[in-house]
Coordinates of C-alpha atoms in Angstrom, one line a residue:
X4 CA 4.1 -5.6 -11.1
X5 CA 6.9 -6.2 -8.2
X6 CA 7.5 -6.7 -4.7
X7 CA 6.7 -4.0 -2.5
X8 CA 7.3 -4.0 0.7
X9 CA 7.3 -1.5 4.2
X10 CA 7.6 -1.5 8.1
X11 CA 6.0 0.8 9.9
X12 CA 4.6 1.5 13.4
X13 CA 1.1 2.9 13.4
X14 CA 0.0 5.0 15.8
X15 CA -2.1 4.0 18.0
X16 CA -4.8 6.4 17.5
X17 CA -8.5 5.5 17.3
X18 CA -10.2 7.2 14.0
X19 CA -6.4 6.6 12.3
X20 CA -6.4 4.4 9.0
X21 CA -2.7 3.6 8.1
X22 CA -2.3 2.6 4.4
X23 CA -0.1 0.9 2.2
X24 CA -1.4 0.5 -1.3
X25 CA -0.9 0.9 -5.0
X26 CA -3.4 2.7 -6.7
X27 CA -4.3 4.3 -9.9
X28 CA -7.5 6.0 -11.4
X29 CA -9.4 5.8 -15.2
X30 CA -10.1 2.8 -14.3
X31 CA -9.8 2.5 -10.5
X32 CA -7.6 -0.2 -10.1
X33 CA -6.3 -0.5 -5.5
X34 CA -4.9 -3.3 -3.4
X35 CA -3.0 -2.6 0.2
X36 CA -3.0 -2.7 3.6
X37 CA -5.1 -1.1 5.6
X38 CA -4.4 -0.9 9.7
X39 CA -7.7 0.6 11.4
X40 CA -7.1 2.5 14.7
X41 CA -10.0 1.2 16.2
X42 CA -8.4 -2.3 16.7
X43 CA -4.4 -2.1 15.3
X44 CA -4.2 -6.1 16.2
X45 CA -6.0 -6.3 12.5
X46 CA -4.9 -5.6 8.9
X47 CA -7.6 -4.9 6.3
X48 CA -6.8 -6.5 2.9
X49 CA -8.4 -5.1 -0.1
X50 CA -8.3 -5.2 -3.7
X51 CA -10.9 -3.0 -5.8
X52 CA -10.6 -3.7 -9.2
X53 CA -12.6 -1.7 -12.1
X54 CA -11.2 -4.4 -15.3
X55 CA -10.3 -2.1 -17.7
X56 CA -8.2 -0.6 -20.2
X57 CA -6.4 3.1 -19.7
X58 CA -8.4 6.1 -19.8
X59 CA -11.5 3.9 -18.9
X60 CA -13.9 5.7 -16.7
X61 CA -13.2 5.8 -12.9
X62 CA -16.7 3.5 -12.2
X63 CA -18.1 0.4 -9.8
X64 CA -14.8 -1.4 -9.3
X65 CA -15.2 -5.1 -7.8
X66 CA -14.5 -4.5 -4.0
X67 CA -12.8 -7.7 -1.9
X68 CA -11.7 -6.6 2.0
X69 CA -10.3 -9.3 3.9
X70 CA -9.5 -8.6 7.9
X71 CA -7.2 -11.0 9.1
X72 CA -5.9 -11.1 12.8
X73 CA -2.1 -10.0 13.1
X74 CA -0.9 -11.8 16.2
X75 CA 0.6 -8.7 17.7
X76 CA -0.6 -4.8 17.8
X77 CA 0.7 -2.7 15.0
X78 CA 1.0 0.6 17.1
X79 CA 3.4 -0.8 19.7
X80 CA 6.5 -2.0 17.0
X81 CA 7.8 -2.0 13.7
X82 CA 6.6 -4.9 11.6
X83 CA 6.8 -5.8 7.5
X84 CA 3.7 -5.9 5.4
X85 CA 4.6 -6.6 1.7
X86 CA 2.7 -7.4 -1.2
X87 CA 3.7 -9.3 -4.5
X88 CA 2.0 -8.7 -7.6
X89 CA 2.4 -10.8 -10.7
X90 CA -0.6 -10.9 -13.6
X91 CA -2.1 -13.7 -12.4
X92 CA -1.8 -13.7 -8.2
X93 CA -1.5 -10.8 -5.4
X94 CA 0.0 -12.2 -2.6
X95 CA 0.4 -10.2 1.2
X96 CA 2.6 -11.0 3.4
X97 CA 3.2 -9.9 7.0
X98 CA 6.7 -10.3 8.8
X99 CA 7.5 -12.9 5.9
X100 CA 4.1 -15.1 6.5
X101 CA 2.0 -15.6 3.9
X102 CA -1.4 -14.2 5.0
X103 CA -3.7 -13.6 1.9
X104 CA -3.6 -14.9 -1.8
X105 CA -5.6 -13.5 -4.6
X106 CA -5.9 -15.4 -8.0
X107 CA -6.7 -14.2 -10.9
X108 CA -8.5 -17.4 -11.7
X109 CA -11.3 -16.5 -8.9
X110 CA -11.4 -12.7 -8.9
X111 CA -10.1 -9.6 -10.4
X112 CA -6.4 -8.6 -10.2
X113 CA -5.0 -5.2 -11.1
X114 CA -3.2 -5.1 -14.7
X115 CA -2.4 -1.4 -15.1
X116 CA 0.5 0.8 -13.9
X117 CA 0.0 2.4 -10.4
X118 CA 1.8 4.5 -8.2
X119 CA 2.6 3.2 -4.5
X120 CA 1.6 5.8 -1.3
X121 CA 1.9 5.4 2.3
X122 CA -0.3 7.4 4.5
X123 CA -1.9 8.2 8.0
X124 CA -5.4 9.5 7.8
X125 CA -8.6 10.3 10.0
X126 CA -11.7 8.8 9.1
X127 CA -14.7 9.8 10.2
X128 CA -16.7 7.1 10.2
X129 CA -16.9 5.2 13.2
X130 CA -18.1 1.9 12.0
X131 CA -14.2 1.5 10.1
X132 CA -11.6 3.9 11.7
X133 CA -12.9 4.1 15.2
X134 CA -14.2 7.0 17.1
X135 CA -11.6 9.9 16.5
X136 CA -9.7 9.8 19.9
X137 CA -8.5 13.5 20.4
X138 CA -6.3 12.7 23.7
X139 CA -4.5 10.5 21.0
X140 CA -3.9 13.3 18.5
X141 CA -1.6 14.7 16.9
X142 CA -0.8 11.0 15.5
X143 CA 2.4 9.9 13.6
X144 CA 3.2 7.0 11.5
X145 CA 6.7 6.0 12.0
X146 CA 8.5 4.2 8.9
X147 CA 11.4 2.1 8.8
X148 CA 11.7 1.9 5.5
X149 CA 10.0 1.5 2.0
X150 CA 11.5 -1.1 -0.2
X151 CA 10.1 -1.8 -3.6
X152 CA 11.6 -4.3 -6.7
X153 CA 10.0 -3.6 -9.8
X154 CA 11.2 -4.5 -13.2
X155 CA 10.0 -0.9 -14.5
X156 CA 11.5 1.0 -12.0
X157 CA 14.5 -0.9 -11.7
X158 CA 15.3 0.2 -15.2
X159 CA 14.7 3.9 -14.8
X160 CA 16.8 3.3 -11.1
X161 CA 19.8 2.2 -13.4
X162 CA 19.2 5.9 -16.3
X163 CA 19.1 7.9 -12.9
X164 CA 22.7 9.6 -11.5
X165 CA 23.5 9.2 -7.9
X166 CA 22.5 12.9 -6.7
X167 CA 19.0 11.7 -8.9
X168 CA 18.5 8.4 -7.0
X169 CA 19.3 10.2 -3.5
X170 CA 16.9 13.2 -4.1
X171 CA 14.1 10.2 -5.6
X172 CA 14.6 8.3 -2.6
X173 CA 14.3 11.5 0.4
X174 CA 17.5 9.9 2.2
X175 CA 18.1 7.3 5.1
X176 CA 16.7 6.2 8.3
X177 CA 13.2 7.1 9.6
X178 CA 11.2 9.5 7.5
X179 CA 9.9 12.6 9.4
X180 CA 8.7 14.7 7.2
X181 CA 6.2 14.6 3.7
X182 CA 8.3 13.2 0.7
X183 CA 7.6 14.5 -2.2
X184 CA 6.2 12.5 -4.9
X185 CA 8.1 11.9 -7.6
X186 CA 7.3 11.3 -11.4
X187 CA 9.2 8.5 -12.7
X188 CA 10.5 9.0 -16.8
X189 CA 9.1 6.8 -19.3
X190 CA 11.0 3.6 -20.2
X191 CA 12.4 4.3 -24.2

């Protein structure tokens, strides 16, 4: 439960799925952002939510995508997508605008812990990503940055030292390489 919040610039790369999501599994519980290289001028909204408790079985989760038309073209600069997440609405937001709201009231909305990923990925279904474009490969997903507030983490932020919090976050300016994922200590 938190704001988190990125700017990226996709590439633009038919077959490409850009993501930016929180996820968790036992019992599948997703929402994010999803930037399809067939047409980057569109973000895919999604929630899938298996209502659970932990350690549930990883079954049908409710599935709700939303495509909603950006304004500009996500391959050619960096823009914000970020998503707020409270226990009763999911909120997305792109460069500050409100552009989807989810209520618990009307349908599911995740209630568990999750981890947060980024990623660049081929699909190969051409119906969703596109037809893979070779001439457009190798692909790369440029980041500006990742910011995320979260009560949880925010506590185990303050427990880290600084060499800690440096090494958690992979260092400064635009990523280019894989960082590593990082298992956050339990709250006491």
């Amino acid at each position: 439960i938190g704001h988190y919040e990125t700017a990226p610039k996709t590439p633009c790369a038919s077959g490409s799925v850009t993501g930016f999501f929180l996820y968790r599994a036992n019992p599948w519980q997703e929402f994010d952002f999803e930037i399809l290289g067939r047409d980057s001028t569109k973000v895919q909204l999604t929630t899938n939510v298996n209502v659970g408790q932990e350690g549930d079985p990883f079954n049908d989760p409710v599935f709700k995508p939303h495509t909603i038309p950006l304004g500009f073209n996500a391959c050619q600069d960096f823009h914000k997508y970020s998503m707020d997440w409270t226990t009763d609405v999911l909120r997305f937001y792109v460069d500050g605008k409100l552009v989807d709201e989810r209520l618990k009231a009307n349908e599911p909305i995740p209630q568990l812990p999750m981890q947060l990923y980024t990623n660049l990925w081929l699909y190969k279904d051409t119906n969703w990503g596109g037809p893979i474009d070779d001439a457009s490969l190798p692909a790369a997903l440029l980041i500006k940055n990742i910011t995320l507030r979260d009560n949880h983490v925010d506590k185990i932020l303050l427990q880290l030292t600084l060499e800690e919090k440096i090494s958690l976050l992979g260092g400064t300016g635009f990523a280019t390489r894989e960082i590593p994922r990082v298992n956050l200590p339990a709250l006491e």
